[in-house]
Coordinates of C-alpha atoms in Angstrom, one line a residue:
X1 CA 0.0 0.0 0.0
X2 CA 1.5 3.8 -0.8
X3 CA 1.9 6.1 1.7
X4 CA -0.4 8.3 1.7
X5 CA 1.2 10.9 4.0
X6 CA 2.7 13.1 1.0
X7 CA -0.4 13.9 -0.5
X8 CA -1.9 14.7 2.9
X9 CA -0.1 17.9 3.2
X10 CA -1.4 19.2 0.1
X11 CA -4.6 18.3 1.2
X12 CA -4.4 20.2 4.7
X13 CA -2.7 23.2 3.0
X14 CA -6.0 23.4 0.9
X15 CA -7.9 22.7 4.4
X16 CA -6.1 25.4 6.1
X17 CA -6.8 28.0 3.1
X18 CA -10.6 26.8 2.9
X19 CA -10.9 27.8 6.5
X20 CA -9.0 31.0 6.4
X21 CA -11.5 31.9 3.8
X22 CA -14.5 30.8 6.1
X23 CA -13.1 33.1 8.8
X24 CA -12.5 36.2 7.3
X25 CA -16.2 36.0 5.7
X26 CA -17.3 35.4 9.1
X27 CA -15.0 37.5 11.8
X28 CA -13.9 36.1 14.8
X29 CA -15.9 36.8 18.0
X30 CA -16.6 39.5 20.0
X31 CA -16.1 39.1 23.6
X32 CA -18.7 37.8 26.1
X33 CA -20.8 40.9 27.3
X34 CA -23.0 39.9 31.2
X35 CA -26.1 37.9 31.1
X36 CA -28.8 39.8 32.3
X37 CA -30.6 39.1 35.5
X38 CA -32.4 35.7 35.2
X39 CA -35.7 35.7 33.4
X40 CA -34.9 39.1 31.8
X41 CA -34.5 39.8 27.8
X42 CA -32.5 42.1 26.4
X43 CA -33.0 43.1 22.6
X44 CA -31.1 42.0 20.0
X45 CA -28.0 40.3 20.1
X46 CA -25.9 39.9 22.8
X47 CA -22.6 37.7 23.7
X48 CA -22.1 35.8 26.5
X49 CA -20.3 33.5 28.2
X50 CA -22.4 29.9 28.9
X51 CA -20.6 26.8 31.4
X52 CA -20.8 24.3 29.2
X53 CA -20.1 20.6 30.8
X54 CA -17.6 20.5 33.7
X55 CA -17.6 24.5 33.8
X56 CA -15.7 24.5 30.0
X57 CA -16.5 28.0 28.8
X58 CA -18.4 28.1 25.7
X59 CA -18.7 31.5 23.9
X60 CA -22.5 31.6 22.7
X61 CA -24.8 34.6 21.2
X62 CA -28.1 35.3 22.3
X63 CA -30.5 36.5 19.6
X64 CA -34.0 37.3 21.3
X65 CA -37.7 38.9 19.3
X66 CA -37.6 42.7 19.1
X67 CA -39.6 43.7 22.4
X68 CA -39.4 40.4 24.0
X69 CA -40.1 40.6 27.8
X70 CA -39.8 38.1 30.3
X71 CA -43.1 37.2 31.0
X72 CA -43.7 36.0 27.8
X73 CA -42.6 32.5 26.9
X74 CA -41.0 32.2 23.2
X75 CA -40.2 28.6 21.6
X76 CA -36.2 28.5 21.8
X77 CA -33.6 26.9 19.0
X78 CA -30.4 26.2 20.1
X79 CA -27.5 26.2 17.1
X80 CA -24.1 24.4 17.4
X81 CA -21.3 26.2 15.4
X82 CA -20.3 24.0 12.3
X83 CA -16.8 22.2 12.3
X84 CA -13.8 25.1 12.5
X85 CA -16.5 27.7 12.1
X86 CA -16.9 30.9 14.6
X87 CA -19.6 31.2 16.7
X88 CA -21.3 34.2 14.4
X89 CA -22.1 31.6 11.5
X90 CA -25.8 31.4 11.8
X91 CA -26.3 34.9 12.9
X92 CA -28.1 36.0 9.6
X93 CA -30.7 32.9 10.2
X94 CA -30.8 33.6 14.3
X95 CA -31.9 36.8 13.3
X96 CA -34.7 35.9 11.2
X97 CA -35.8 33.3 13.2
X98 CA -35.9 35.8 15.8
X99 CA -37.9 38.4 13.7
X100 CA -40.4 35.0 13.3
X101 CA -40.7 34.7 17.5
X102 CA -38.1 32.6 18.6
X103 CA -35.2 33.0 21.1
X104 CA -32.4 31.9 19.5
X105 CA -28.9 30.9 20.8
X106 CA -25.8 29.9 19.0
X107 CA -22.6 28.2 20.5
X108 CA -19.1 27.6 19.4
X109 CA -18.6 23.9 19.9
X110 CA -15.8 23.2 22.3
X111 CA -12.3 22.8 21.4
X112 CA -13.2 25.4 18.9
X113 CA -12.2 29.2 18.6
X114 CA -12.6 31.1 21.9
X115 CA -14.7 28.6 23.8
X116 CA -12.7 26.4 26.1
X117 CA -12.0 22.5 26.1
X118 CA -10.6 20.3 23.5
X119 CA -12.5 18.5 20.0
X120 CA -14.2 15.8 21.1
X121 CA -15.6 14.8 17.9
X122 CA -19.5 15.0 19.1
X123 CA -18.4 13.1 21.8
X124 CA -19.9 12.7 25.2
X125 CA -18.5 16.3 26.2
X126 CA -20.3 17.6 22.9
X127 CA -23.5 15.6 24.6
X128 CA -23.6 16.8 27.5
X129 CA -22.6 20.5 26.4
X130 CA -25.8 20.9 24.5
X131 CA -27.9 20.3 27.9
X132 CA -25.9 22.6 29.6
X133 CA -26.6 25.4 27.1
X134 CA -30.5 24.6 27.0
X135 CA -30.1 24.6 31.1
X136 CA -28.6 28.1 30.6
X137 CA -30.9 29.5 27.8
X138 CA -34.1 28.4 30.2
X139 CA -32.6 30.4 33.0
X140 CA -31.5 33.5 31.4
X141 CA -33.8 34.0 28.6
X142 CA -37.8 34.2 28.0
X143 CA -37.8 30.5 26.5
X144 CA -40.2 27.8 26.5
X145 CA -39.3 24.7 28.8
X146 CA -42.0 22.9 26.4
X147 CA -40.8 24.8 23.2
X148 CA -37.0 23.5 22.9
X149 CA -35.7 23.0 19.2
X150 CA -31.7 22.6 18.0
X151 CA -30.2 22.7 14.5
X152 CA -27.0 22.9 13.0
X153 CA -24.9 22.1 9.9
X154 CA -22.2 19.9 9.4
X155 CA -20.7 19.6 13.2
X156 CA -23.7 21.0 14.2
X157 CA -26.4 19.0 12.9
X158 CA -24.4 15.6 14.1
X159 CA -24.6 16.9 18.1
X160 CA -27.7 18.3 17.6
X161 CA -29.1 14.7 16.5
X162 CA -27.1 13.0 19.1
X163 CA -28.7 15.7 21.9
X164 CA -32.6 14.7 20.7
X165 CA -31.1 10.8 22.0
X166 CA -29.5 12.4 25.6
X167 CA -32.1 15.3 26.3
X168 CA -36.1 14.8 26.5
X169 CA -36.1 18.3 26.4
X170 CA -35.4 18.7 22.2
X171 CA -38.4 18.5 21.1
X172 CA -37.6 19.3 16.9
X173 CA -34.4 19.1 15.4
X174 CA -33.4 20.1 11.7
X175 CA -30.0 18.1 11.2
X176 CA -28.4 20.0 7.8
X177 CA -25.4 18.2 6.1
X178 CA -24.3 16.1 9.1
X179 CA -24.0 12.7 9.9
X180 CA -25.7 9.6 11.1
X181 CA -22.7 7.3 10.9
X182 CA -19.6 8.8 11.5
X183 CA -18.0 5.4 10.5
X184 CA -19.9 5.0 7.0
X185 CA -19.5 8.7 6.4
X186 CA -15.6 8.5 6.3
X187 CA -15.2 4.5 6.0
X188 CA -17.8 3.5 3.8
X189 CA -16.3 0.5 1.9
X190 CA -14.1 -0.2 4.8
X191 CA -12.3 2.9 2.4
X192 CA -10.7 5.7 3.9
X193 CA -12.0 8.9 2.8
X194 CA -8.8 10.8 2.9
X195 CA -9.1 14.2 1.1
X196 CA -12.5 14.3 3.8
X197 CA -10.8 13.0 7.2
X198 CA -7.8 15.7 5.8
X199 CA -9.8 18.6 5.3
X200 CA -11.5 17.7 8.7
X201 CA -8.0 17.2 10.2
X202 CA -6.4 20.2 8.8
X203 CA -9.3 22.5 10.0
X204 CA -9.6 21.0 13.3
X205 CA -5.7 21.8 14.1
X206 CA -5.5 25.2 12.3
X207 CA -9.0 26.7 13.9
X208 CA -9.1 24.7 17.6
X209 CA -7.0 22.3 20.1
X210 CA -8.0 18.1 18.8
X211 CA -8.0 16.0 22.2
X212 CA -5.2 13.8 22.3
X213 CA -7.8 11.1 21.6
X214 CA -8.5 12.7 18.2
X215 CA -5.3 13.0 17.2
X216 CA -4.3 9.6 17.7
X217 CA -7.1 8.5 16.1
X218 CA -6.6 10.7 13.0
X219 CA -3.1 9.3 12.8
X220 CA -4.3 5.5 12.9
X221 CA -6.9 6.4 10.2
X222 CA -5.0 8.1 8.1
X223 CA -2.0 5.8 8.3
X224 CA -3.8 2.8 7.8
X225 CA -3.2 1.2 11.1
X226 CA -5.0 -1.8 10.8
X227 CA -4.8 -3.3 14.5
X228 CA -6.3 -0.3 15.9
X229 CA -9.8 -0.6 13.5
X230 CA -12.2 -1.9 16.2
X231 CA -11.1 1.1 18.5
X232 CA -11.2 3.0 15.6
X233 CA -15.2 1.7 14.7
X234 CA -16.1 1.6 18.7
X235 CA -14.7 5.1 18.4
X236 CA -16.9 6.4 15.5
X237 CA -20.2 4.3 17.2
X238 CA -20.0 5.9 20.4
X239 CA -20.4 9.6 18.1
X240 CA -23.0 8.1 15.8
X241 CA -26.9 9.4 15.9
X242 CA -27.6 5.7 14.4
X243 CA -26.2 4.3 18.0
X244 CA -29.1 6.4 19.5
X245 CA -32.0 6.0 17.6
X246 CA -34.0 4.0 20.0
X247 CA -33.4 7.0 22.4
X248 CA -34.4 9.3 19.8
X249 CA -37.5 7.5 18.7
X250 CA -38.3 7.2 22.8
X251 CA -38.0 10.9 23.3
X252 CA -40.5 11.6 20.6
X253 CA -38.0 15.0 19.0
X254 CA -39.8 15.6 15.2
X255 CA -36.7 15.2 13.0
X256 CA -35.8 16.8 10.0
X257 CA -32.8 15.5 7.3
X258 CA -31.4 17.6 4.8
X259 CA -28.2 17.0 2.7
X260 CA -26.6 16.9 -1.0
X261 CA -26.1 14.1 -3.0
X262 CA -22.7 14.9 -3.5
X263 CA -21.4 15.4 0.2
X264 CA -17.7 14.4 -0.1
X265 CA -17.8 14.3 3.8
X266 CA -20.9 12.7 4.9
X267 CA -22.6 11.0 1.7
X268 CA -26.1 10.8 1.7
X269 CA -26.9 7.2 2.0
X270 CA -26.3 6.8 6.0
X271 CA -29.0 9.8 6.4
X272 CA -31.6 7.6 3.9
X273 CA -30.8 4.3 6.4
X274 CA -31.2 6.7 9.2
X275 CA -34.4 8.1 7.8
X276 CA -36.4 4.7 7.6
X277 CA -35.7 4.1 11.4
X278 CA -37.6 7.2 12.8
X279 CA -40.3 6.4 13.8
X280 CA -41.8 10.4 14.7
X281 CA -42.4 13.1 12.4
X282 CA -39.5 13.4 9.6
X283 CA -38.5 14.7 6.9
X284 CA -35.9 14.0 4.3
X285 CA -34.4 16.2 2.2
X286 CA -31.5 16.1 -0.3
X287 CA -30.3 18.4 -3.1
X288 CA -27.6 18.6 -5.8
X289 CA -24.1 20.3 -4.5
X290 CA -21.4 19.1 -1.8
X291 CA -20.8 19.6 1.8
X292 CA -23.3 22.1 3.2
X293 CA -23.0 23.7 0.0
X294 CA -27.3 23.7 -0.1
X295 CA -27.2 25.5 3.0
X296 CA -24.4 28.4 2.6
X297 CA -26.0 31.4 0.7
X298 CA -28.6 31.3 3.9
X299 CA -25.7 31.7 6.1
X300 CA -25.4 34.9 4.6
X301 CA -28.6 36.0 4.5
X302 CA -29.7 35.0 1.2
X303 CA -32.9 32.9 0.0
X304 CA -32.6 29.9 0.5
X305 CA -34.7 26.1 0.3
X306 CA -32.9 24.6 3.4
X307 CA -33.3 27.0 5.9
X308 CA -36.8 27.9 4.7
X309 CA -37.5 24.2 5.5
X310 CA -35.8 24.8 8.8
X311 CA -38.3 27.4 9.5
X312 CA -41.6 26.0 8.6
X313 CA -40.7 22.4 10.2
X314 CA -39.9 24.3 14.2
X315 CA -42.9 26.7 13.3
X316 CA -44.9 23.2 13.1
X317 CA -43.8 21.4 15.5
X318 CA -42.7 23.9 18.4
X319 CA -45.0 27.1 17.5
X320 CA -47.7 24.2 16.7
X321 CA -49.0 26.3 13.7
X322 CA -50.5 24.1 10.8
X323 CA -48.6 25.3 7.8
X324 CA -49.1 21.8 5.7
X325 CA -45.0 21.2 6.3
X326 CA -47.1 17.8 7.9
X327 CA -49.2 17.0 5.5
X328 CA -46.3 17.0 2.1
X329 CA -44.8 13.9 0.9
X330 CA -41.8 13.8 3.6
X331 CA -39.4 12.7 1.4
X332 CA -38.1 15.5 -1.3
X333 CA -35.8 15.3 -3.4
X334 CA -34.3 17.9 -5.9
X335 CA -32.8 16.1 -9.5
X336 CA -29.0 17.3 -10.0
X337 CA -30.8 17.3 -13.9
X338 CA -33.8 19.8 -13.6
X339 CA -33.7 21.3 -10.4
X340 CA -37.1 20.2 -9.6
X341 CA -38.5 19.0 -6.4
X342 CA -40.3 15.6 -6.6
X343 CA -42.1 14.4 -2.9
X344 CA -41.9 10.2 -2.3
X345 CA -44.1 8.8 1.0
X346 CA -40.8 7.0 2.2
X347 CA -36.8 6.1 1.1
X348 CA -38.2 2.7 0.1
X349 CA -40.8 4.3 -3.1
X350 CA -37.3 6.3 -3.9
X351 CA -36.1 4.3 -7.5
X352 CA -38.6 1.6 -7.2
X353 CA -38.1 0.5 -10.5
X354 CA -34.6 -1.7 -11.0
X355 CA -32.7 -1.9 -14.1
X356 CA -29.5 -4.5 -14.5
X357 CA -26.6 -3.6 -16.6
X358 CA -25.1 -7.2 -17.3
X359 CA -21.6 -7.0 -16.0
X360 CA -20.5 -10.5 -18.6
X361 CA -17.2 -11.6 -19.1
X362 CA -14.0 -12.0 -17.1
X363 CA -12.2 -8.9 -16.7
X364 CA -8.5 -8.4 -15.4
X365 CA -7.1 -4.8 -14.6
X366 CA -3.8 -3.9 -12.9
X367 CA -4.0 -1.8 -9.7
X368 CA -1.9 1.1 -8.5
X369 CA -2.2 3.2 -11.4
X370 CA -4.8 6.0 -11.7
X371 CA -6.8 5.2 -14.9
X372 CA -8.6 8.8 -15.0
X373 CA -11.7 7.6 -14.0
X374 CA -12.5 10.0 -10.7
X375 CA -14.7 10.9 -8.1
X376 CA -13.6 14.6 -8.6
X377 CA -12.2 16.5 -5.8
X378 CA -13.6 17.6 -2.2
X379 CA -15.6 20.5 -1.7
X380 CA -14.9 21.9 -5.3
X381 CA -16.5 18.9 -8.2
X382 CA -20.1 19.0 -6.6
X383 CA -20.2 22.6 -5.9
X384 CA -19.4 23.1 -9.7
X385 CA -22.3 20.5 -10.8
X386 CA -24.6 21.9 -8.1
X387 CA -23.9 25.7 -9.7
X388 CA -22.7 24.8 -13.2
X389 CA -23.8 21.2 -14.5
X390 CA -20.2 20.3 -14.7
X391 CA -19.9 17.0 -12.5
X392 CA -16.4 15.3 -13.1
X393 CA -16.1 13.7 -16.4
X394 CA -13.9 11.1 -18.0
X395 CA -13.5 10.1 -21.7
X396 CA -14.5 6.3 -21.5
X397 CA -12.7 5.3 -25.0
X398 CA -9.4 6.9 -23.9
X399 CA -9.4 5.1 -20.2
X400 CA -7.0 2.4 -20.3
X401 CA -8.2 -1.0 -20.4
X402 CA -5.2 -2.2 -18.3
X403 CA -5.8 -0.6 -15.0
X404 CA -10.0 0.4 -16.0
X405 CA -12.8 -2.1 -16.5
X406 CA -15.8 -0.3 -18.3
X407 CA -19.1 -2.2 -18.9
X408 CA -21.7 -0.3 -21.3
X409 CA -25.3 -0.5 -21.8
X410 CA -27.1 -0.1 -25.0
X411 CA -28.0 3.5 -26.0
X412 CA -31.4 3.8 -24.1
X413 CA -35.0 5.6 -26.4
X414 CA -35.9 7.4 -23.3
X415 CA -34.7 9.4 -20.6
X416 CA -33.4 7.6 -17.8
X417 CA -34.0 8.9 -14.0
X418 CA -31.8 7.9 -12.1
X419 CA -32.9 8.0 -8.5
X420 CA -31.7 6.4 -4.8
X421 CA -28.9 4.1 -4.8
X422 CA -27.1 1.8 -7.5
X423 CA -25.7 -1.3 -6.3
X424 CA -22.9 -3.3 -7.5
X425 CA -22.5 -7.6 -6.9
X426 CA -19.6 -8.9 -8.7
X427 CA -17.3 -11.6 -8.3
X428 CA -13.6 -10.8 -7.4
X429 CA -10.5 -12.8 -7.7
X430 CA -7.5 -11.0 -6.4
X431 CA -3.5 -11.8 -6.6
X432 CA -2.9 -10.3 -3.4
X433 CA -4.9 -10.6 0.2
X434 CA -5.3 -6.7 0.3
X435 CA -7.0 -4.4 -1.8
X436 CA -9.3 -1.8 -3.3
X437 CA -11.5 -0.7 -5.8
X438 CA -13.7 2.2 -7.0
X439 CA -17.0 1.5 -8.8
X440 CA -17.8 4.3 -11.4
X441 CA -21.4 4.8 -12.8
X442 CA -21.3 7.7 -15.7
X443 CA -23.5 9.0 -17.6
X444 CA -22.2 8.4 -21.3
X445 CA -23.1 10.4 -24.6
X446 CA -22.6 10.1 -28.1
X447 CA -18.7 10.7 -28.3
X448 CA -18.0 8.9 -25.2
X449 CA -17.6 11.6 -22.8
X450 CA -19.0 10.1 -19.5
X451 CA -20.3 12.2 -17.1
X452 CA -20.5 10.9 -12.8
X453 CA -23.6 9.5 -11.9
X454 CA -22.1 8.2 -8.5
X455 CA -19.1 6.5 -7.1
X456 CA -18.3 4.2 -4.1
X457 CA -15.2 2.7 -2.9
X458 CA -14.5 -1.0 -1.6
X459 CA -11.8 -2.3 0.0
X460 CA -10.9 -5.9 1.4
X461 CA -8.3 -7.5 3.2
X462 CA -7.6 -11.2 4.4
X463 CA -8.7 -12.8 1.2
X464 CA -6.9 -15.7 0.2
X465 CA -5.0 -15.2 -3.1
X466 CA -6.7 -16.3 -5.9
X467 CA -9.5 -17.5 -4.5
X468 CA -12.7 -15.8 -5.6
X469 CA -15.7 -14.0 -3.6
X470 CA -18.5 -11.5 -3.7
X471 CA -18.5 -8.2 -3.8
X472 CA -21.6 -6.2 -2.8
X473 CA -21.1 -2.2 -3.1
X474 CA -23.6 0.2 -2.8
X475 CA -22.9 3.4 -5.0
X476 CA -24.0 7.2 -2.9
X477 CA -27.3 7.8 -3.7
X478 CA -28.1 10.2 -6.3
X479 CA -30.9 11.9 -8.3
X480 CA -30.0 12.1 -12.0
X481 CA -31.4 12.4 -15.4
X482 CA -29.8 10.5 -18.5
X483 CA -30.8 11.9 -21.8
X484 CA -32.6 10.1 -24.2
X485 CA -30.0 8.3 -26.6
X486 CA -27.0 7.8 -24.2
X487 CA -26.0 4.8 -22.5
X488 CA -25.2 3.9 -18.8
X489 CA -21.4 2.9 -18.2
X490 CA -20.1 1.4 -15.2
X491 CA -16.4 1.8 -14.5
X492 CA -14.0 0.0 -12.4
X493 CA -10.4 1.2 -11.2
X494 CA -7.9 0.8 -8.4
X495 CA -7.1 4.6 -7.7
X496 CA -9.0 7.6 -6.9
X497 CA -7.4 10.7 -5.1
X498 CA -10.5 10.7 -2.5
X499 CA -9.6 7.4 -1.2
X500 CA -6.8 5.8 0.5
X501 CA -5.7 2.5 -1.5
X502 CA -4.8 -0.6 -0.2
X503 CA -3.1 -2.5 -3.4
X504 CA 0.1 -4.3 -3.1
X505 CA 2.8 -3.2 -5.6
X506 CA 2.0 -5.8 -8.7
X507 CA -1.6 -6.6 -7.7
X508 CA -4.4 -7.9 -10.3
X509 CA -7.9 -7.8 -9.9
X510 CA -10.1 -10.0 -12.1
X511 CA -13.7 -9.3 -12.2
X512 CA -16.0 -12.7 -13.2
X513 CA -19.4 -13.0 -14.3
X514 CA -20.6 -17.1 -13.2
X515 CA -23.5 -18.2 -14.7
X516 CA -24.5 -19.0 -10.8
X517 CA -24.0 -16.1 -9.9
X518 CA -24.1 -13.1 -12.8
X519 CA -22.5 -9.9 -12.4
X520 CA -24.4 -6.6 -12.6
X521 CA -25.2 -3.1 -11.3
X522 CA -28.4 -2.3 -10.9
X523 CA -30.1 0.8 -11.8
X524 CA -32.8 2.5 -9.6
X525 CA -35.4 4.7 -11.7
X526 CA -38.0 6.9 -11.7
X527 CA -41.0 5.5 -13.2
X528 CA -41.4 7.8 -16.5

């Protein structure tokens, strides 16, 4: 396996500028002003100082309704800071949710900026954090004790999940670009996602302090220590929503879902898995960019879906006001294609209708060398085809067959909508014990210029050489439209600059199709 440590200080220089960036558009606090007496309200905004668990000081801003006094009660949403980001990061939204009634108070996560501690990682610090500041905000502000929602992006969406399955108190929770599982987000495949553990690395260090815990645990991910993999999984559990969902489901919070379908950092298919096992109100949301890319002209103020969403799902189910948010089809989904929302009862009626590309044949490819065939590059490839239409591309008669298998499908009459997630079985003979691949679905016109549909990795280790087994691989969902007259194409290599590798120097892969036991990749559609 290469080392992947040379290419990780590229990555974290690009970390490092991409959070420079975020800070100057943002500002770094300004310091804590005195709470006012308990139970009173001062206009506006304020900054203050709030003990967060053990006494750790977290710097937080208080946002309350113009003329709020305190014997009025107002529903109250707490707001976690995103990963690396300063605790003024939601202040346009606190503002109009304030202007809409609500108290609103915003934290910098701990470990983070000026508020004290070290980066747990949504650990049980985070947890217990999150009470503290709700114990606070129904102390010193004119909130409702009954009326308690918490939403956040990224960082902040992940704690404020994993608060709804500590806290009784949440009672709504809009979770925007975050996580369910931490492991599948950044493992999926049993596949490091470097450039994403990087950029999360690199921020953490350049904007906060990382516990020790998270830095050895960033150092056995990202040098592949194998022996340390069940920590490293009990590790990622123990900060997962999907650990908690009994708890959550028990303490009744009404849970909103929103995310892209081309999240680099936390892909969408762990939220769809997570979405099926609520069993109170939700919602589920997904649209076309990358990591929290739907949610960042709102940040600044601007129109925007997602935090519209946010609005009308706590007005429902903490103001209680019937505004039909209940009544839609709580799944929506917006095509990468057409922009257009379409509304689905459930994540099961998403792609109902299966079509297999016949993977025949026997296939051998050399690993270790990158065939061109990519996933595109973190942050930047699905921000272009969420604001462009330019998703990463790759010229399918000019990959080389050595180190690329391609499959086609016939050129199809009518469009195809691609929608949910496609799944690869194969059958996989390997030289070595070790090793990885990335599965490819594009999107393929006329002069063979394939644009991504999706992408998932797979790796595997402690196979006997030679020896063949199954492969199952789901691809990250997607929602995508093929034109009429292209074909489907799926694509299989051994390299992709997203993902850590795990081929021996000199390995093969062959790729088999038995007759008990065909090889294909099956297609979920849209009925037309």
């Amino acid at each position: 396996m290469r080392d992947p440590h040379p290419s990780l200080r590229s990555l974290t220089a690009g970390a490092v500028s991409t959070v420079l960036v975020a800070g100057a558009a943002f500002g770094l606090a300004p310091a804590a002003q005195a709470a006012p007496p308990s139970g009173a309200a001062a206009p506006g905004v304020r900054f203050v100082d709030i003990p967060g668990d053990g006494g750790t000081v977290l710097k937080a801003n208080v946002v309350t309704p113009a003329g709020a006094s305190a014997d009025r009660p107002y529903p109250v949403v707490v707001l976690p800071t995103s990963w690396a980001m300063p605790q003024i990061e939601y202040i346009a939204q606190a503002k109009k949710l304030a202007d809409a009634g609500y108290v609103v108070v915003s934290y910098n996560s701990r470990g983070f900026w000026q508020s004290g501690g070290e980066i747990e990682v949504g650990g049980p610090e985070d947890v217990a954090d999150a009470s503290r500041v709700i114990d606070w905000t129904l102390a010193n502000t004119p909130a409702d004790p009954d009326k308690v929602g918490m939403a956040g992006v990224s960082y902040g969406a992940g704690i404020s999940l994993l608060a709804a399955g500590h806290d009784k108190r949440v009672k709504a929770v809009a979770a925007l670009s975050g996580w369910s599982d931490l492991v599948e987000s950044i493992y999926s495949g049993r596949t490091q996602h470097v450039q994403a553990a990087a950029l999360l690395g690199g921020a953490g260090y350049l904007t906060g302090r990382p516990s020790a815990e998270l830095k050895g645990i960033l150092k056995d991910f990202l040098g592949s220590n194998l022996d340390q993999e069940d920590e490293m999984i009990a590790w990622g559990a123990e900060r997962s929503p999907e650990t908690y969902v009994d708890r959550i489901n028990g303490n009744g919070a009404a849970v909103m879902l929103g995310n892209a379908w081309g999240d680099t950092i936390f892909p969408p298919n762990e939220y769809a898995a997570f979405y099926e096992k609520l069993k109170g109100p939700k919602r589920l949301e997904f649209r076309p960019g990358d990591h929290a890319t739907a949610e960042a002209t709102g940040l600044f103020g601007l129109p925007n879906d997602t935090w519209k969403s946010t609005q009308r799902w706590f007005d429902r189910y903490l103001k209680g006001e019937k505004n039909g948010v209940d009544q839609e089809q709580p799944v929506q989904l917006k095509s990468r294609s057409t922009g257009g929302y379409e509304g689905y009862p459930d994540w099961k009626s998403v792609g109902a209708t299966q079509r297999k590309l016949d993977l025949a044949g026997t296939t051998t490819i050399r690993t270790g060398v990158d065939s061109g065939a990519n996933g595109g590059t973190v942050l930047l490839s699905n921000a272009l085809d969420q604001f462009l239409k330019l998703p990463p591309m790759a010229s399918l008669p000019l990959l080389p067959r050595r180190y690329a298998a391609v499959w086609q499908s016939e050129r199809s009459e009518r469009p195809q909508r691609v929608r949910g997630t496609a799944k690869l079985h194969t059958t996989l003979t390997s030289t070595k014990e070790s090793g990885t691949l990335v599965a490819y679905l594009y999107d393929v016109g006329p002069l063979g210029l394939g644009k991504l549909v999706s992408n998932a990795p797979y790796t595997f280790h402690g196979k006997t050489p030679g020896k063949p087994f199954g492969v199952d691989l789901e691809l990250f969902s997607t929602a995508y439209d093929v034109p009429a007259g292209h074909r489907l194409a799926l694509v299989v290599d051994t390299v992709d600059p997203l993902y850590i590798e795990h081929n021996p120097t000199g390995a093969q892969l062959t790729f088999s199709s038995p007759g008990t036991d065909p090889s294909y990749v099956s297609i979920p559609l849209r009925e037309q």
